[in-house]
Amino acid sequence: MRRTLIVAVIVGVLAVGLTATALLVPWQELLGGGDKYTEPTFKRVNTGRFAMGSRPEEVGRTDDETRHEVSITIPIEVQTTEVTQAQWERLMGQNPAGFKECGGDCPVENISWWDALEYLNRLSSSKGMPQCYEMTGCIGTPGVNFRCEEMNFAGLECRGYRLPTEAEWEYFTRAGTNTAFYTGDLAPTRTECEPVDLDLREVAWYCGN
């Protein structure tokens, strides 16, 4: 049996770090694009060991970090972009994003953690896979006012779709590098927004660009 787990990346309140943006395709194309734009694609991330956390001399480092070695012991399939508005709408029947004018291939946002878990459960069911989250006492509509009383996680080896752990997220966004981003470190002279950081600009939308 292939021991590869599937992880979907969702933004909104769930973004734990800086991520690459989705491909830009005109919304008019998405409306008639079918599976070409709404079906998620995945990249295999193999097992490995890495130093989690920032280096002591890294610009922007906070005092509460302790760098430590972490092993990723099971290969995972990671979605190549954040979950898009088109993907969300196709599965959930509505689009909660506050930036709809950006286009259906832009990340879905304005969602809660509970919304994300419900999306992943529905995605698992649509593919004939087990759900990774057992949620009870749920009320409301996902993407609008959805919340639950309790959640039980099936574990990291769940064969359905799930969120990445913090360690998995850092492992695959570092992409084998030892710098703040896989493109390099933050410029030591940069304030919060200026001047535009060339390495950061390549991987993130932030106040400087």
Coordinates of N, CA and C in Angstrom, one line a residue:
M1 N 0.9 -1.2 0.0 CA 0.0 0.0 0.0 C 0.9 1.2 0.0
R2 N 0.6 2.2 -0.8 CA 1.4 3.4 -0.9 C 1.1 4.3 0.3
R3 N 2.2 4.5 1.0 CA 2.1 5.3 2.3 C 2.4 6.7 2.0
T4 N 1.5 7.4 1.3 CA 1.7 8.8 1.0 C 0.4 9.5 1.4
L5 N 0.5 10.5 2.3 CA -0.6 11.2 2.8 C -0.9 12.4 2.0
I6 N -2.1 12.9 2.0 CA -2.5 14.0 1.2 C -2.8 15.2 2.1
V7 N -2.2 16.3 1.8 CA -2.4 17.5 2.6 C -2.9 18.6 1.7
A8 N -3.9 19.3 2.1 CA -4.4 20.5 1.4 C -4.0 21.8 2.1
V9 N -3.7 22.8 1.4 CA -3.3 24.1 2.0 C -4.4 25.0 1.8
I10 N -4.9 25.6 3.0 CA -6.0 26.5 3.0 C -5.5 27.8 3.6
V11 N -5.8 28.9 3.0 CA -5.4 30.2 3.6 C -6.6 30.9 4.2
G12 N -6.4 32.1 4.7 CA -7.4 32.8 5.5 C -6.9 32.8 6.9
V13 N -7.6 32.4 7.9 CA -7.1 32.4 9.2 C -6.1 31.3 9.5
L14 N -5.9 30.4 8.5 CA -5.1 29.2 8.6 C -3.7 29.4 8.1
A15 N -3.4 30.6 7.5 CA -2.1 30.7 6.9 C -1.1 30.9 8.1
V16 N -0.1 30.0 8.1 CA 0.9 29.9 9.2 C 2.1 30.7 8.8
G17 N 2.3 30.9 7.5 CA 3.5 31.6 7.1 C 3.3 32.2 5.7
L18 N 4.4 32.5 5.0 CA 4.3 33.1 3.7 C 4.3 32.0 2.7
T19 N 3.3 32.1 1.7 CA 3.2 31.0 0.8 C 3.2 31.6 -0.6
A20 N 3.5 30.7 -1.6 CA 3.4 31.2 -3.0 C 2.0 31.5 -3.4
T21 N 1.8 32.4 -4.3 CA 0.5 32.7 -4.7 C 0.0 31.8 -5.8
A22 N -1.3 31.7 -6.0 CA -1.9 30.9 -7.0 C -1.6 31.5 -8.4
L23 N -1.7 30.6 -9.4 CA -1.6 31.1 -10.8 C -2.7 32.0 -11.2
L24 N -2.4 33.0 -12.0 CA -3.4 34.0 -12.3 C -4.0 33.7 -13.7
V25 N -5.3 33.4 -13.6 CA -6.1 33.1 -14.8 C -7.3 34.0 -14.8
P26 N -7.7 34.5 -15.9 CA -8.9 35.4 -16.0 C -10.2 34.6 -15.4
W27 N -11.0 35.3 -14.6 CA -12.2 34.7 -14.0 C -13.1 34.2 -15.1
Q28 N -13.2 34.9 -16.3 CA -14.0 34.4 -17.3 C -13.7 33.0 -17.8
E29 N -12.4 32.7 -17.8 CA -11.9 31.4 -18.2 C -12.3 30.4 -17.1
L30 N -12.2 30.8 -15.9 CA -12.5 29.8 -14.8 C -14.0 29.4 -14.8
L31 N -14.8 30.3 -15.2 CA -16.3 30.0 -15.2 C -16.6 28.9 -16.1
G32 N -15.8 28.8 -17.2 CA -16.1 27.7 -18.2 C -15.0 26.7 -18.2
G33 N -14.1 26.8 -17.2 CA -12.9 25.9 -17.3 C -13.1 24.5 -16.8
G34 N -14.1 24.3 -16.0 CA -14.3 22.9 -15.5 C -13.2 22.5 -14.6
D35 N -12.8 21.2 -14.7 CA -11.8 20.6 -13.9 C -10.4 21.2 -14.1
K36 N -10.2 21.8 -15.3 CA -8.9 22.4 -15.6 C -8.5 23.3 -14.5
Y37 N -9.4 24.1 -13.9 CA -9.0 25.1 -12.9 C -9.5 24.8 -11.5
T38 N -10.5 23.9 -11.4 CA -11.0 23.6 -10.1 C -10.5 22.4 -9.5
E39 N -9.9 21.5 -10.2 CA -9.4 20.3 -9.7 C -8.0 20.5 -9.1
P40 N -7.8 20.3 -7.8 CA -6.5 20.6 -7.2 C -5.4 19.6 -7.7
T41 N -4.2 20.2 -7.8 CA -3.0 19.4 -8.2 C -2.1 19.3 -7.0
F42 N -1.3 18.2 -7.0 CA -0.5 18.0 -5.8 C 1.0 17.7 -6.2
K43 N 1.9 17.9 -5.2 CA 3.3 17.7 -5.4 C 3.7 16.8 -4.3
R44 N 4.5 15.7 -4.6 CA 5.0 14.8 -3.6 C 6.1 15.4 -2.8
V45 N 6.1 15.4 -1.5 CA 7.2 15.8 -0.7 C 7.7 14.6 0.1
N46 N 8.9 14.3 -0.2 CA 9.5 13.1 0.4 C 9.9 13.3 1.9
T47 N 10.2 12.2 2.6 CA 10.6 12.2 4.0 C 12.0 12.9 4.1
G48 N 12.3 13.4 5.3 CA 13.6 14.0 5.5 C 13.7 14.6 6.9
R49 N 14.8 15.2 7.2 CA 15.1 15.8 8.5 C 15.5 17.2 8.3
F50 N 15.1 18.1 9.1 CA 15.5 19.5 8.9 C 15.5 20.2 10.3
A51 N 16.1 21.4 10.3 CA 16.2 22.2 11.5 C 15.0 23.2 11.5
M52 N 14.0 22.9 12.4 CA 12.8 23.7 12.4 C 13.0 25.0 13.3
G53 N 12.6 26.1 12.8 CA 12.7 27.4 13.5 C 13.8 28.2 12.9
S54 N 13.9 29.5 13.2 CA 14.8 30.4 12.6 C 16.2 30.3 13.3
R55 N 17.2 30.7 12.5 CA 18.6 30.7 13.1 C 18.6 31.9 14.1
P56 N 19.5 31.8 15.1 CA 19.6 32.8 16.1 C 19.9 34.2 15.6
E57 N 20.6 34.3 14.4 CA 21.0 35.6 13.9 C 20.0 36.1 12.8
E58 N 18.9 35.3 12.6 CA 18.0 35.6 11.5 C 17.2 36.9 11.8
V59 N 17.1 37.8 10.8 CA 16.3 39.0 10.9 C 14.9 38.7 11.1
G60 N 14.3 39.4 12.1 CA 12.9 39.1 12.4 C 12.6 38.0 13.3
R61 N 13.6 37.4 13.9 CA 13.4 36.3 14.8 C 12.8 36.7 16.1
T62 N 11.9 35.9 16.7 CA 11.4 36.3 18.0 C 12.1 35.5 19.1
D63 N 12.0 35.9 20.3 CA 12.7 35.3 21.4 C 12.1 34.0 21.9
D64 N 10.9 33.7 21.4 CA 10.3 32.5 21.9 C 10.6 31.2 21.1
E65 N 11.5 31.4 20.1 CA 11.8 30.2 19.2 C 13.0 29.4 19.8
T66 N 12.9 28.1 19.6 CA 14.0 27.2 20.0 C 14.2 26.3 18.8
R67 N 15.3 26.5 18.1 CA 15.6 25.7 16.9 C 15.8 24.2 17.3
H68 N 15.2 23.3 16.5 CA 15.3 21.9 16.9 C 15.2 21.0 15.6
E69 N 15.8 19.9 15.7 CA 15.7 18.9 14.6 C 14.4 18.2 14.6
V70 N 13.8 18.1 13.4 CA 12.5 17.4 13.2 C 12.6 16.4 12.0
S71 N 12.0 15.3 12.2 CA 12.0 14.3 11.1 C 10.6 14.2 10.5
I72 N 10.5 14.2 9.2 CA 9.2 14.0 8.5 C 9.3 12.5 8.0
T73 N 8.5 11.6 8.6 CA 8.8 10.2 8.4 C 7.9 9.5 7.4
I74 N 6.9 10.3 6.9 CA 6.0 9.7 5.9 C 5.9 10.7 4.7
P75 N 6.1 10.3 3.5 CA 5.9 11.2 2.4 C 4.5 11.7 2.3
I76 N 4.3 13.0 1.8 CA 3.0 13.6 1.8 C 2.8 14.2 0.4
E77 N 1.5 14.3 0.0 CA 1.2 15.0 -1.2 C 0.6 16.4 -0.8
V78 N 1.2 17.4 -1.3 CA 0.8 18.8 -0.9 C 0.2 19.5 -2.1
Q79 N -0.9 20.2 -1.9 CA -1.5 20.9 -3.0 C -0.5 22.0 -3.4
T80 N -0.4 22.2 -4.7 CA 0.6 23.1 -5.2 C 0.3 24.6 -5.1
T81 N -1.0 24.9 -4.8 CA -1.4 26.2 -4.5 C -2.3 26.2 -3.2
E82 N -2.6 27.4 -2.7 CA -3.6 27.4 -1.7 C -4.9 27.0 -2.3
V83 N -5.9 26.6 -1.5 CA -7.2 26.2 -2.0 C -7.8 27.5 -2.6
T84 N -8.2 27.4 -3.9 CA -8.7 28.5 -4.6 C -10.2 28.8 -4.4
Q85 N -10.6 30.0 -4.7 CA -12.0 30.3 -4.6 C -12.9 29.4 -5.5
A86 N -12.4 29.0 -6.7 CA -13.1 28.2 -7.6 C -13.2 26.8 -7.0
Q87 N -12.2 26.3 -6.4 CA -12.2 24.9 -5.8 C -13.2 24.9 -4.6
W88 N -13.2 26.0 -3.8 CA -14.1 26.0 -2.7 C -15.5 26.1 -3.2
E89 N -15.8 27.0 -4.1 CA -17.2 27.2 -4.6 C -17.7 25.9 -5.3
R90 N -16.9 25.2 -6.0 CA -17.3 24.0 -6.7 C -17.8 23.0 -5.6
L91 N -17.1 22.8 -4.5 CA -17.4 21.8 -3.5 C -18.4 22.3 -2.5
M92 N -18.4 23.5 -2.1 CA -19.2 24.1 -1.0 C -20.5 24.8 -1.5
G93 N -20.5 25.2 -2.8 CA -21.7 25.8 -3.3 C -21.8 27.3 -3.2
Q94 N -20.8 27.9 -2.5 CA -20.8 29.4 -2.4 C -19.4 29.8 -2.2
N95 N -19.2 31.1 -2.3 CA -17.8 31.7 -2.2 C -17.8 32.8 -1.1
P96 N -17.1 32.5 0.1 CA -17.1 33.4 1.2 C -16.0 34.5 1.0
A97 N -15.2 34.4 0.0 CA -14.1 35.3 -0.1 C -14.5 36.8 -0.2
G98 N -13.7 37.6 0.4 CA -13.9 39.1 0.4 C -13.3 39.7 -0.8
F99 N -12.5 39.0 -1.6 CA -11.8 39.6 -2.7 C -12.2 38.8 -4.0
K100 N -13.5 38.6 -4.2 CA -14.0 37.9 -5.4 C -13.5 38.4 -6.7
E101 N -13.3 39.8 -6.7 CA -12.8 40.4 -8.0 C -11.4 39.9 -8.4
C102 N -10.7 39.3 -7.5 CA -9.4 38.8 -7.8 C -9.4 37.7 -8.8
G103 N -10.5 36.9 -8.7 CA -10.6 35.8 -9.6 C -10.7 34.4 -8.9
G104 N -11.3 33.5 -9.6 CA -11.5 32.2 -9.0 C -10.3 31.4 -8.7
D105 N -9.2 31.7 -9.3 CA -7.9 31.1 -9.1 C -7.1 31.7 -8.0
C106 N -7.7 32.8 -7.4 CA -7.0 33.4 -6.2 C -7.4 32.6 -5.0
P107 N -6.6 32.7 -3.9 CA -6.9 31.9 -2.7 C -8.3 32.3 -2.1
V108 N -8.9 31.3 -1.5 CA -10.1 31.5 -0.8 C -9.7 32.1 0.6
E109 N -10.4 33.1 1.1 CA -10.1 33.7 2.4 C -11.4 34.0 3.1
N110 N -11.4 34.6 4.2 CA -12.6 34.9 5.0 C -13.2 33.6 5.5
I111 N -12.4 32.6 5.8 CA -13.0 31.4 6.3 C -12.3 31.1 7.7
S112 N -13.0 30.3 8.5 CA -12.5 29.9 9.8 C -11.9 28.6 9.8
W113 N -11.3 28.2 10.9 CA -10.7 26.9 11.0 C -11.7 25.8 10.9
W114 N -12.9 26.0 11.5 CA -14.0 25.0 11.3 C -14.4 24.9 9.9
D115 N -14.5 26.0 9.2 CA -14.8 26.0 7.7 C -13.8 25.1 7.0
A116 N -12.5 25.3 7.3 CA -11.5 24.5 6.6 C -11.6 23.0 6.8
L117 N -11.9 22.6 8.1 CA -12.0 21.2 8.4 C -13.2 20.6 7.6
E118 N -14.3 21.3 7.6 CA -15.5 20.9 6.9 C -15.2 20.7 5.4
Y119 N -14.5 21.7 4.8 CA -14.1 21.6 3.4 C -13.3 20.3 3.1
L120 N -12.3 20.1 4.0 CA -11.5 18.9 3.8 C -12.2 17.6 4.0
N121 N -13.2 17.5 4.9 CA -14.0 16.3 5.1 C -14.8 16.1 3.8
R122 N -15.4 17.1 3.3 CA -16.2 17.0 2.1 C -15.4 16.6 0.9
L123 N -14.2 17.2 0.8 CA -13.3 16.8 -0.3 C -12.9 15.3 -0.2
S124 N -12.6 14.9 1.0 CA -12.3 13.4 1.2 C -13.4 12.6 0.8
S125 N -14.6 12.9 1.2 CA -15.8 12.1 0.8 C -16.0 12.1 -0.7
S126 N -15.8 13.2 -1.3 CA -16.0 13.3 -2.8 C -15.0 12.4 -3.5
K127 N -13.9 12.1 -2.9 CA -12.9 11.2 -3.6 C -12.9 9.8 -3.0
G128 N -13.9 9.5 -2.2 CA -14.0 8.1 -1.7 C -13.0 7.8 -0.6
M129 N -12.5 8.9 0.1 CA -11.5 8.7 1.1 C -12.1 8.9 2.5
P130 N -11.5 8.4 3.5 CA -12.0 8.6 4.9 C -11.9 10.0 5.3
Q131 N -12.8 10.5 6.1 CA -12.7 11.9 6.6 C -11.7 11.9 7.8
C132 N -10.9 12.9 7.9 CA -9.8 13.0 8.9 C -10.3 13.7 10.2
Y133 N -11.4 14.3 10.1 CA -11.9 15.1 11.3 C -13.4 14.7 11.6
E134 N -13.6 14.3 12.8 CA -14.9 14.0 13.3 C -15.4 15.2 14.2
M135 N -16.3 15.9 13.6 CA -16.8 17.1 14.3 C -18.2 16.9 14.8
T136 N -18.5 17.3 16.0 CA -19.8 17.1 16.6 C -20.3 18.5 17.1
G137 N -21.7 18.5 17.2 CA -22.3 19.8 17.7 C -22.2 20.9 16.7
C138 N -22.2 20.7 15.4 CA -22.0 21.7 14.4 C -23.3 22.4 14.1
I139 N -23.2 23.7 13.9 CA -24.3 24.5 13.5 C -23.8 25.6 12.5
G140 N -24.8 26.1 11.7 CA -24.4 27.2 10.8 C -24.1 26.6 9.4
T141 N -23.7 27.5 8.5 CA -23.3 27.3 7.2 C -21.8 27.5 7.0
P142 N -21.0 26.5 6.4 CA -19.6 26.7 6.2 C -19.4 27.9 5.3
G143 N -18.4 28.8 5.7 CA -18.1 30.0 5.0 C -18.9 31.2 5.4
V144 N -19.9 30.9 6.3 CA -20.8 32.0 6.8 C -20.7 32.1 8.3
N145 N -21.3 31.1 9.0 CA -21.3 31.2 10.4 C -21.2 29.8 11.0
F146 N -20.3 29.0 10.4 CA -20.2 27.6 10.8 C -19.3 27.4 12.0
R147 N -19.7 26.6 13.0 CA -18.9 26.3 14.1 C -19.4 25.0 14.8
C148 N -18.5 24.3 15.5 CA -18.8 23.0 16.1 C -18.3 23.1 17.6
E149 N -18.8 22.1 18.3 CA -18.5 22.1 19.7 C -17.2 21.3 20.0
E150 N -17.0 20.2 19.2 CA -15.8 19.4 19.4 C -15.3 18.8 18.1
M151 N -14.0 18.5 18.1 CA -13.4 17.9 16.9 C -12.4 16.8 17.4
N152 N -12.5 15.6 16.8 CA -11.5 14.6 17.0 C -10.8 14.3 15.7
F153 N -9.4 14.4 15.8 CA -8.6 14.2 14.6 C -8.2 12.7 14.5
A154 N -8.3 12.2 13.3 CA -8.0 10.7 13.0 C -6.5 10.4 13.1
G155 N -5.7 11.4 13.1 CA -4.2 11.2 13.2 C -3.5 11.5 11.9
L156 N -2.2 11.6 12.0 CA -1.4 12.1 10.9 C -1.4 11.1 9.7
E157 N -1.7 9.8 10.0 CA -1.7 8.8 9.0 C -3.1 8.6 8.3
C158 N -4.0 9.5 8.6 CA -5.3 9.5 8.0 C -5.2 9.5 6.5
R159 N -5.9 8.7 5.8 CA -5.8 8.6 4.3 C -6.6 9.6 3.6
G160 N -7.3 10.5 4.2 CA -8.1 11.5 3.6 C -7.3 12.8 3.5
Y161 N -8.0 13.9 3.2 CA -7.4 15.2 3.2 C -7.3 15.8 4.6
R162 N -6.2 16.5 4.9 CA -6.1 17.2 6.2 C -5.2 18.4 6.0
L163 N -5.2 19.2 7.1 CA -4.3 20.3 7.1 C -2.8 19.8 7.4
P164 N -1.8 20.6 7.0 CA -0.5 20.2 7.4 C -0.2 20.6 8.8
T165 N 0.7 19.9 9.4 CA 1.2 20.3 10.8 C 2.1 21.5 10.6
E166 N 2.4 22.2 11.7 CA 3.3 23.3 11.6 C 4.7 22.8 11.1
A167 N 5.1 21.6 11.5 CA 6.4 21.1 11.1 C 6.4 20.8 9.6
E168 N 5.3 20.1 9.1 CA 5.2 19.8 7.7 C 5.2 21.1 6.9
W169 N 4.5 22.1 7.3 CA 4.4 23.3 6.6 C 5.8 23.9 6.4
E170 N 6.5 24.0 7.5 CA 7.8 24.6 7.5 C 8.8 23.8 6.6
Y171 N 8.7 22.5 6.7 CA 9.5 21.6 5.9 C 9.4 21.8 4.4
F172 N 8.1 21.8 4.0 CA 8.0 21.9 2.5 C 8.1 23.4 2.0
T173 N 7.8 24.4 2.8 CA 8.0 25.8 2.4 C 9.5 26.2 2.4
R174 N 10.3 25.6 3.3 CA 11.7 25.8 3.3 C 12.4 25.2 2.0
A175 N 11.8 24.1 1.5 CA 12.3 23.5 0.3 C 13.8 23.2 0.3
G176 N 14.2 22.7 1.5 CA 15.6 22.2 1.6 C 16.6 23.3 1.9
T177 N 16.2 24.5 2.1 CA 17.1 25.7 2.3 C 17.2 25.9 3.8
N178 N 18.1 26.8 4.2 CA 18.3 27.1 5.6 C 18.1 28.6 5.9
T179 N 17.5 29.3 4.9 CA 17.2 30.7 5.1 C 15.8 31.0 5.5
A180 N 15.5 32.3 5.7 CA 14.1 32.6 6.2 C 13.0 32.2 5.2
F181 N 13.3 32.3 3.9 CA 12.5 31.8 2.8 C 13.4 31.0 1.9
Y182 N 12.8 30.2 1.0 CA 13.6 29.5 0.1 C 14.3 30.4 -0.8
T183 N 13.9 31.6 -1.0 CA 14.5 32.6 -1.9 C 15.7 33.3 -1.2
G184 N 15.8 33.2 0.1 CA 16.8 34.0 0.8 C 16.3 34.5 2.1
D185 N 17.2 35.4 2.7 CA 16.8 36.0 4.0 C 16.2 37.4 3.8
L186 N 15.6 37.8 4.9 CA 15.1 39.2 4.9 C 16.3 40.2 4.9
A187 N 16.1 41.3 4.2 CA 17.2 42.3 4.2 C 17.4 42.9 5.6
P188 N 18.6 43.0 6.1 CA 18.8 43.5 7.5 C 18.4 45.0 7.6
T189 N 18.3 45.7 6.5 CA 18.0 47.1 6.6 C 16.5 47.4 6.4
R190 N 15.7 46.3 6.2 CA 14.3 46.5 5.9 C 13.5 46.8 7.2
T191 N 12.6 47.8 7.1 CA 11.6 48.0 8.1 C 10.4 47.1 7.8
E192 N 9.3 47.4 8.4 CA 8.2 46.5 8.2 C 7.7 46.4 6.8
C193 N 7.8 47.6 6.0 CA 7.3 47.6 4.7 C 8.3 48.1 3.6
E194 N 9.3 48.8 4.0 CA 10.2 49.5 3.1 C 11.7 49.2 3.4
P195 N 12.6 49.2 2.4 CA 12.2 49.2 1.0 C 11.7 47.8 0.6
V196 N 11.2 47.6 -0.6 CA 10.7 46.3 -1.0 C 11.8 45.3 -1.0
D197 N 11.6 44.2 -0.3 CA 12.5 43.1 -0.1 C 12.5 42.2 -1.3
L198 N 13.5 42.1 -2.1 CA 13.5 41.3 -3.3 C 13.3 39.8 -3.1
D199 N 13.8 39.3 -2.0 CA 13.6 37.8 -1.8 C 12.2 37.6 -1.3
L200 N 11.7 38.5 -0.4 CA 10.3 38.3 0.1 C 9.3 38.5 -1.0
R201 N 9.6 39.5 -1.9 CA 8.7 39.8 -3.0 C 8.4 38.6 -3.9
E202 N 9.4 37.7 -4.0 CA 9.2 36.6 -4.9 C 8.3 35.5 -4.4
V203 N 8.0 35.5 -3.1 CA 7.2 34.4 -2.5 C 5.9 34.9 -1.8
A204 N 5.7 36.2 -1.6 CA 4.6 36.6 -0.8 C 4.1 38.0 -1.2
W205 N 2.8 38.2 -0.9 CA 2.2 39.5 -0.9 C 2.3 40.0 0.5
Y206 N 2.8 41.2 0.6 CA 3.0 41.8 2.0 C 2.9 43.3 1.8
C207 N 3.0 44.1 2.9 CA 2.7 45.5 2.8 C 3.7 46.3 1.9
G208 N 4.9 45.7 1.6 CA 5.8 46.4 0.8 C 5.6 46.3 -0.7
N209 N 4.8 45.3 -1.1 CA 4.5 45.2 -2.6 C 3.0 45.2 -2.9

